[in-house]
PDB file of C-alpha atoms in Angstrom:
ATOM      1  CA  MET A 131      73.681  19.886  38.754  1.00 68.00           C
ATOM      2  CA  THR A 132      71.937  17.507  40.827  1.00 83.00           C
ATOM      3  CA  PRO A 133      69.815  18.829  44.163  1.00 81.00           C
ATOM      4  CA  LEU A 134      72.834  17.098  46.401  1.00 81.00           C
ATOM      5  CA  GLN A 135      75.398  19.196  44.743  1.00 81.00           C
ATOM      6  CA  ARG A 136      73.259  22.234  44.874  1.00 80.00           C
ATOM      7  CA  ALA A 137      72.656  21.902  48.616  1.00 80.00           C
ATOM      8  CA  THR A 138      76.580  21.064  49.333  1.00 85.00           C
ATOM      9  CA  ARG A 139      77.025  24.366  47.322  1.00 84.00           C
ATOM     10  CA  ARG A 140      74.609  26.153  49.301  1.00 81.00           C
ATOM     11  CA  LEU A 141      75.799  24.933  52.536  1.00 81.00           C
ATOM     12  CA  ALA A 142      79.718  25.668  51.816  1.00 85.00           C
ATOM     13  CA  ALA A 143      78.657  29.224  50.780  1.00 84.00           C
ATOM     14  CA  GLY A 144      76.689  29.702  53.932  1.00 81.00           C
ATOM     15  CA  HIS A 145      79.781  28.220  56.183  1.00 80.00           C
ATOM     16  CA  ARG A 146      82.040  30.822  54.175  1.00 86.00           C
ATOM     17  CA  LEU A 147      79.586  33.762  54.901  1.00 83.00           C
ATOM     18  CA  ASN A 148      79.343  32.768  58.482  1.00 82.00           C
ATOM     19  CA  THR A 149      82.949  32.508  58.950  1.00 85.00           C
ATOM     20  CA  THR A 150      83.195  36.038  57.398  1.00 85.00           C
ATOM     21  CA  HIS A 151      80.493  37.398  59.822  1.00 83.00           C
ATOM     22  CA  LEU A 152      82.086  36.047  62.708  1.00 81.00           C
ATOM     23  CA  ILE A 153      85.454  37.513  61.845  1.00 85.00           C
ATOM     24  CA  GLY A 154      84.032  40.792  60.893  1.00 84.00           C
ATOM     25  CA  TRP A 155      82.091  40.880  64.181  1.00 83.00           C
ATOM     26  CA  VAL A 156      85.637  40.666  66.018  1.00 83.00           C
ATOM     27  CA  THR A 157      87.161  43.238  64.004  1.00 85.00           C
ATOM     28  CA  GLU A 158      83.875  45.467  63.551  1.00 80.00           C
ATOM     29  CA  LYS A 159      85.155  48.650  65.680  1.00 81.00           C
ATOM     30  CA  HIS A 160      88.723  48.715  63.961  1.00 82.00           C
ATOM     31  CA  GLU A 161      90.269  49.140  67.453  1.00 86.00           C
ATOM     32  CA  PRO A 162      92.807  46.997  68.862  1.00 87.00           C
ATOM     33  CA  LYS A 163      91.173  47.000  72.656  1.00 88.00           C
ATOM     34  CA  SER A 164      87.768  45.943  71.009  1.00 87.00           C
ATOM     35  CA  THR A 165      89.455  43.276  68.665  1.00 87.00           C
ATOM     36  CA  LEU A 166      91.344  41.843  71.624  1.00 91.00           C
ATOM     37  CA  ALA A 167      88.176  41.674  73.665  1.00 89.00           C
ATOM     38  CA  ARG A 168      86.128  40.409  71.190  1.00 88.00           C
ATOM     39  CA  SER A 169      88.776  37.754  70.307  1.00 89.00           C
ATOM     40  CA  ALA A 170      89.193  36.550  73.957  1.00 90.00           C
ATOM     41  CA  VAL A 171      85.133  36.133  74.138  1.00 89.00           C
ATOM     42  CA  LEU A 172      85.270  34.101  71.403  1.00 85.00           C
ATOM     43  CA  ALA A 173      88.044  32.245  72.539  1.00 90.00           C
ATOM     44  CA  ALA A 174      86.588  31.463  75.618  1.00 90.00           C
ATOM     45  CA  THR A 175      83.213  30.482  74.213  1.00 88.00           C
ATOM     46  CA  GLY A 176      85.195  28.012  71.904  1.00 86.00           C
ATOM     47  CA  TRP A 177      86.938  26.791  75.223  1.00 90.00           C
ATOM     48  CA  ILE A 178      83.896  26.382  77.197  1.00 89.00           C
ATOM     49  CA  LEU A 179      82.236  24.383  74.237  1.00 84.00           C
ATOM     50  CA  TRP A 180      85.096  22.455  73.871  1.00 86.00           C
ATOM     51  CA  GLN A 181      84.955  21.244  77.614  1.00 87.00           C
ATOM     52  CA  THR A 182      81.484  20.592  77.290  1.00 86.00           C
ATOM     53  CA  ILE A 183      81.717  18.639  74.284  1.00 83.00           C
ATOM     54  CA  GLY A 184      84.510  16.467  76.119  1.00 84.00           C
ATOM     55  CA  ARG A 185      82.003  15.623  78.965  1.00 86.00           C
ATOM     56  CA  THR A 186      79.278  14.960  76.832  1.00 87.00           C
ATOM     57  CA  PRO A 187      79.965  14.086  73.323  1.00 84.00           C
ATOM     58  CA  GLY A 188      76.352  14.085  72.183  1.00 84.00           C
ATOM     59  CA  ILE A 189      76.124  18.199  72.309  1.00 84.00           C
ATOM     60  CA  LEU A 190      78.600  18.094  69.353  1.00 84.00           C
ATOM     61  CA  TRP A 191      75.789  16.828  66.919  1.00 86.00           C
ATOM     62  CA  ALA A 192      73.796  19.526  68.208  1.00 86.00           C
ATOM     63  CA  VAL A 193      76.600  22.121  67.733  1.00 83.00           C
ATOM     64  CA  VAL A 194      77.358  20.692  64.137  1.00 85.00           C
ATOM     65  CA  LEU A 195      73.687  20.556  63.516  1.00 88.00           C
ATOM     66  CA  GLY A 196      73.111  23.984  64.437  1.00 86.00           C
ATOM     67  CA  TRP A 197      76.001  25.341  62.184  1.00 84.00           C
ATOM     68  CA  ILE A 198      74.456  23.613  59.215  1.00 87.00           C
ATOM     69  CA  VAL A 199      71.256  25.126  59.971  1.00 87.00           C
ATOM     70  CA  ALA A 200      72.676  28.390  60.311  1.00 85.00           C
ATOM     71  CA  ALA A 201      74.947  28.106  57.088  1.00 82.00           C
ATOM     72  CA  TRP A 202      71.662  26.647  55.092  1.00 83.00           C
ATOM     73  CA  ARG A 203      69.619  29.949  56.301  1.00 84.00           C
ATOM     74  CA  THR A 204      72.156  32.317  55.534  1.00 80.00           C
ATOM     75  CA  THR A 205      72.381  31.730  51.762  1.00 76.00           C
ATOM     76  CA  LYS A 206      68.479  31.399  51.675  1.00 74.00           C
ATOM     77  CA  PRO A 207      67.251  32.847  48.389  1.00 68.00           C
ATOM     78  CA  ALA A 208      66.012  36.391  48.434  1.00 61.00           C
ATOM     79  CA  PRO A 209      62.154  36.514  47.641  1.00 67.00           C
ATOM     80  CA  ALA A 210      61.465  37.396  44.143  1.00 57.00           C
ATOM     81  CA  GLU A 211      60.340  41.066  43.839  1.00 61.00           C
ATOM     82  CA  LYS A 212      56.558  41.351  43.070  1.00 62.00           C
ATOM     83  CA  THR A 213      56.198  43.748  40.395  1.00 60.00           C
ATOM     84  CA  ALA A 214      53.012  45.508  40.012  1.00 63.00           C
ATOM     85  CA  PRO A 215      50.670  44.689  36.959  1.00 65.00           C
ATOM     86  CA  ALA A 216      50.497  47.251  34.151  1.00 67.00           C
ATOM     87  CA  PRO A 217      47.538  49.329  34.112  1.00 73.00           C
ATOM     88  CA  ALA A 218      44.966  48.083  31.986  1.00 75.00           C
ATOM     89  CA  ASP A 219      44.191  50.312  28.826  1.00 78.00           C
ATOM     90  CA  THR A 220      41.522  53.085  29.144  1.00 88.00           C
ATOM     91  CA  ASP A 221      38.750  52.951  26.387  1.00 89.00           C
ATOM     92  CA  GLN A 222      40.516  56.082  25.003  1.00 89.00           C
ATOM     93  CA  GLN A 223      43.895  54.211  24.815  1.00 91.00           C
ATOM     94  CA  SER A 224      42.350  51.157  23.414  1.00 90.00           C
ATOM     95  CA  ILE A 225      41.071  52.877  20.232  1.00 92.00           C
ATOM     96  CA  ALA A 226      43.894  54.876  20.182  1.00 93.00           C
ATOM     97  CA  ARG A 227      46.193  51.822  20.036  1.00 92.00           C
ATOM     98  CA  TRP A 228      43.634  50.416  17.316  1.00 93.00           C
ATOM     99  CA  ILE A 229      43.862  53.625  15.368  1.00 94.00           C
ATOM    100  CA  ILE A 230      47.666  53.587  15.436  1.00 93.00           C
ATOM    101  CA  GLN A 231      47.860  49.982  13.925  1.00 92.00           C
ATOM    102  CA  ARG A 232      45.631  51.258  11.217  1.00 90.00           C
ATOM    103  CA  ILE A 233      47.764  54.175  10.321  1.00 92.00           C
ATOM    104  CA  GLY A 234      50.969  52.263  10.297  1.00 89.00           C
ATOM    105  CA  ASP A 235      54.180  54.213   9.153  1.00 89.00           C
ATOM    106  CA  ARG A 236      51.953  57.263   7.635  1.00 91.00           C
ATOM    107  CA  PRO A 237      51.642  60.431   9.646  1.00 93.00           C
ATOM    108  CA  GLY A 238      47.619  59.954  10.043  1.00 93.00           C
ATOM    109  CA  ILE A 239      44.273  58.309   8.594  1.00 93.00           C
ATOM    110  CA  HIS A 240      41.560  59.985   6.877  1.00 93.00           C
ATOM    111  CA  LEU A 241      38.050  59.475   8.482  1.00 93.00           C
ATOM    112  CA  ALA A 242      36.894  58.066   5.123  1.00 90.00           C
ATOM    113  CA  GLU A 243      39.321  55.231   5.434  1.00 90.00           C
ATOM    114  CA  LEU A 244      39.023  54.935   9.151  1.00 92.00           C
ATOM    115  CA  TYR A 245      34.847  54.979   9.468  1.00 92.00           C
ATOM    116  CA  PRO A 246      34.671  51.219   7.551  1.00 91.00           C
ATOM    117  CA  ALA A 247      37.268  49.766   9.457  1.00 91.00           C
ATOM    118  CA  MET A 248      35.351  50.713  12.785  1.00 92.00           C
ATOM    119  CA  ARG A 249      32.285  48.939  11.593  1.00 90.00           C
ATOM    120  CA  ASP A 250      34.028  45.906  11.689  1.00 88.00           C
ATOM    121  CA  LEU A 251      34.429  46.445  15.415  1.00 88.00           C
ATOM    122  CA  ASP A 252      31.803  44.532  17.796  1.00 86.00           C
ATOM    123  CA  GLY A 253      28.631  46.308  17.929  1.00 85.00           C
ATOM    124  CA  MET A 254      29.355  49.099  15.738  1.00 87.00           C
ATOM    125  CA  ALA A 255      28.198  47.345  12.101  1.00 88.00           C
ATOM    126  CA  GLU A 256      25.187  49.692  12.110  1.00 89.00           C
ATOM    127  CA  HIS A 257      26.738  52.810  13.156  1.00 91.00           C
ATOM    128  CA  ASP A 258      26.609  55.707  10.548  1.00 92.00           C
ATOM    129  CA  ASP A 259      29.274  58.556  10.346  1.00 92.00           C
ATOM    130  CA  THR A 260      27.484  60.698  12.942  1.00 92.00           C
ATOM    131  CA  ALA A 261      27.603  57.841  15.394  1.00 92.00           C
ATOM    132  CA  LEU A 262      31.177  56.857  14.897  1.00 92.00           C
ATOM    133  CA  ARG A 263      32.030  60.383  15.009  1.00 92.00           C
ATOM    134  CA  SER A 264      30.238  60.906  18.115  1.00 92.00           C
ATOM    135  CA  ALA A 265      32.305  57.760  19.548  1.00 91.00           C
ATOM    136  CA  LEU A 266      35.407  59.442  18.746  1.00 92.00           C
ATOM    137  CA  ASN A 267      34.237  62.551  20.367  1.00 92.00           C
ATOM    138  CA  GLU A 268      33.340  61.018  23.600  1.00 92.00           C
ATOM    139  CA  LEU A 269      36.788  59.238  23.860  1.00 90.00           C
ATOM    140  CA  ASN A 270      38.303  62.816  23.304  1.00 91.00           C
ATOM    141  CA  ILE A 271      40.224  61.447  20.122  1.00 93.00           C
ATOM    142  CA  THR A 272      41.408  64.653  18.247  1.00 92.00           C
ATOM    143  CA  VAL A 273      40.221  65.211  14.909  1.00 93.00           C
ATOM    144  CA  THR A 274      41.833  67.250  12.510  1.00 92.00           C
ATOM    145  CA  ARG A 275      39.626  69.553   9.974  1.00 90.00           C
ATOM    146  CA  SER A 276      42.282  68.729   6.982  1.00 89.00           C
ATOM    147  CA  MET A 277      45.076  67.158   6.657  1.00 91.00           C
ATOM    148  CA  ARG A 278      47.203  65.027   4.028  1.00 90.00           C
ATOM    149  CA  VAL A 279      47.955  61.303   4.028  1.00 90.00           C
ATOM    150  CA  GLY A 280      49.849  60.116   1.065  1.00 85.00           C
ATOM    151  CA  ASP A 281      48.402  61.811  -2.528  1.00 83.00           C
ATOM    152  CA  VAL A 282      44.977  62.698  -0.619  1.00 84.00           C
ATOM    153  CA  GLU A 283      44.667  65.993   1.181  1.00 86.00           C
ATOM    154  CA  GLY A 284      42.108  68.238   2.560  1.00 87.00           C
ATOM    155  CA  ARG A 285      40.180  65.727   4.245  1.00 89.00           C
ATOM    156  CA  SER A 286      39.542  65.233   7.968  1.00 92.00           C
ATOM    157  CA  GLY A 287      41.219  62.736   9.957  1.00 94.00           C
ATOM    158  CA  ILE A 288      43.442  61.757  12.805  1.00 95.00           C
ATOM    159  CA  ARG A 289      46.950  62.247  13.120  1.00 94.00           C
ATOM    160  CA  LEU A 290      49.826  59.760  14.405  1.00 93.00           C
ATOM    161  CA  LYS A 291      51.087  62.597  16.509  1.00 92.00           C
ATOM    162  CA  ASP A 292      47.917  63.509  18.286  1.00 93.00           C
ATOM    163  CA  LEU A 293      47.376  59.685  19.453  1.00 93.00           C
ATOM    164  CA  THR A 294      50.847  58.840  20.642  1.00 89.00           C
ATOM    165  CA  PRO A 295      50.400  60.877  23.967  1.00 91.00           C
ATOM    166  CA  LEU A 296      47.196  59.280  24.966  1.00 89.00           C
ATOM    167  CA  LEU A 297      49.127  55.887  25.540  1.00 85.00           C
ATOM    168  CA  SER A 298      50.816  57.316  28.459  1.00 76.00           C
ATOM    169  CA  PRO A 299      49.383  56.246  31.983  1.00 62.00           C
ATOM    170  CA  ALA A 300      49.584  59.771  33.280  1.00 55.00           C
ATOM    171  CA  ARG A 301      47.692  61.367  30.279  1.00 49.00           C
ATOM    172  CA  LYS A 302      44.629  63.128  31.180  1.00 48.00           C
ATOM    173  CA  THR A 303      42.570  64.617  28.276  1.00 45.00           C
ATOM    174  CA  THR A 304      39.538  66.799  29.002  1.00 43.00           C
ATOM    175  CA  PRO A 305      36.861  67.835  26.161  1.00 42.00           C
ATOM    176  CA  SER A 306      37.797  70.943  24.491  1.00 42.00           C
ATOM    177  CA  PRO A 307      34.685  73.570  24.833  1.00 40.00           C
ATOM    178  CA  ASP A 308      35.031  74.289  21.190  1.00 40.00           C
ATOM    179  CA  GLY A 309      34.873  71.770  18.437  1.00 42.00           C
ATOM    180  CA  ASP A 310      36.552  68.233  18.859  1.00 46.00           C
ATOM    181  CA  ALA A 311      38.662  67.359  22.051  1.00 40.00           C
ATOM    182  CA  GLY A 312      42.046  68.554  21.588  1.00 39.00           C
ATOM    183  CA  GLN A 313      41.302  70.638  18.469  1.00 41.00           C
ATOM    184  CA  GLU A 314      44.519  72.844  17.686  1.00 40.00           C
ATOM    185  CA  SER A 315      43.741  76.567  17.646  1.00 35.00           C
ATOM    186  CA  GLY A 316      43.200  77.727  13.886  1.00 37.00           C
ATOM    187  CA  GLU A 317      41.583  74.459  13.095  1.00 42.00           C
ATOM    188  CA  ARG A 318      38.190  74.876  11.806  1.00 44.00           C
ATOM    189  CA  PRO A 319      35.845  72.172  13.393  1.00 46.00           C
ATOM    190  CA  GLU A 320      33.571  70.125  10.655  1.00 50.00           C
ATOM    191  CA  SER A 321      30.218  71.019  10.234  1.00 46.00           C
ATOM    192  CA  ALA A 322      27.743  68.252  10.071  1.00 45.00           C
ATOM    193  CA  GLY A 323      27.207  68.379   6.542  1.00 48.00           C
ATOM    194  CA  GLU A 324      31.242  67.890   6.123  1.00 49.00           C
ATOM    195  CA  GLN A 325      31.164  64.896   8.342  1.00 49.00           C
ATOM    196  CA  ARG A 326      28.373  63.102   6.373  1.00 48.00           C
ATOM    197  CA  GLY A 327      30.008  63.718   3.231  1.00 49.00           C
ATOM    198  CA  GLU A 328      33.574  62.541   4.336  1.00 49.00           C
ATOM    199  CA  GLU A 329      33.043  58.910   2.781  1.00 44.00           C
ATOM    200  CA  ALA A 330      31.579  60.442  -0.444  1.00 45.00           C
ATOM    201  CA  LYS A 331      35.016  62.250  -1.103  1.00 46.00           C
ATOM    202  CA  ALA A 332      36.478  58.604  -0.863  1.00 42.00           C
ATOM    203  CA  ALA A 333      34.212  57.060  -3.574  1.00 40.00           C
TER     204      ALA A 333
END
């Protein structure tokens, strides 16, 4: 569709809308007396305008131009709604999303598998197990004392179901006073020796 065709259609639509609005104003109250009175006002205005044009034909162009402008403005496109930008991930949400990608379709991931992958992240190549575990604790990432992933069980790891709630923007976590953040009751926190030996188990 050419620009001229679009403009013509817009003016035609505006003409119809303005006519509809004018008729709606006449019959707005749905009362015979009101409708008759408004019809009389409209007729008188039209008669006066017609007489004026008869004496001063140049006014006709002003009337036509005014109607065209009104039709054009009536069909002015509504401004596009501005959507609020999605809030950026927090550090906790970023690492949770990254770990979820490592987990894939499994129920979770053992720390023995996660730690080597974490060392590939920027600035973490020299971190030992203790430093990596401390980083998880600071971000309140729940570490389960003993869990099964595939055929391997009895090792510490992170469960998928503990990570997915963290991706909610309204989610707020606070450090647990005992053990790891979010540690479920009944789960025993790892000792420092268990943390250091985690990768040795996987060997």
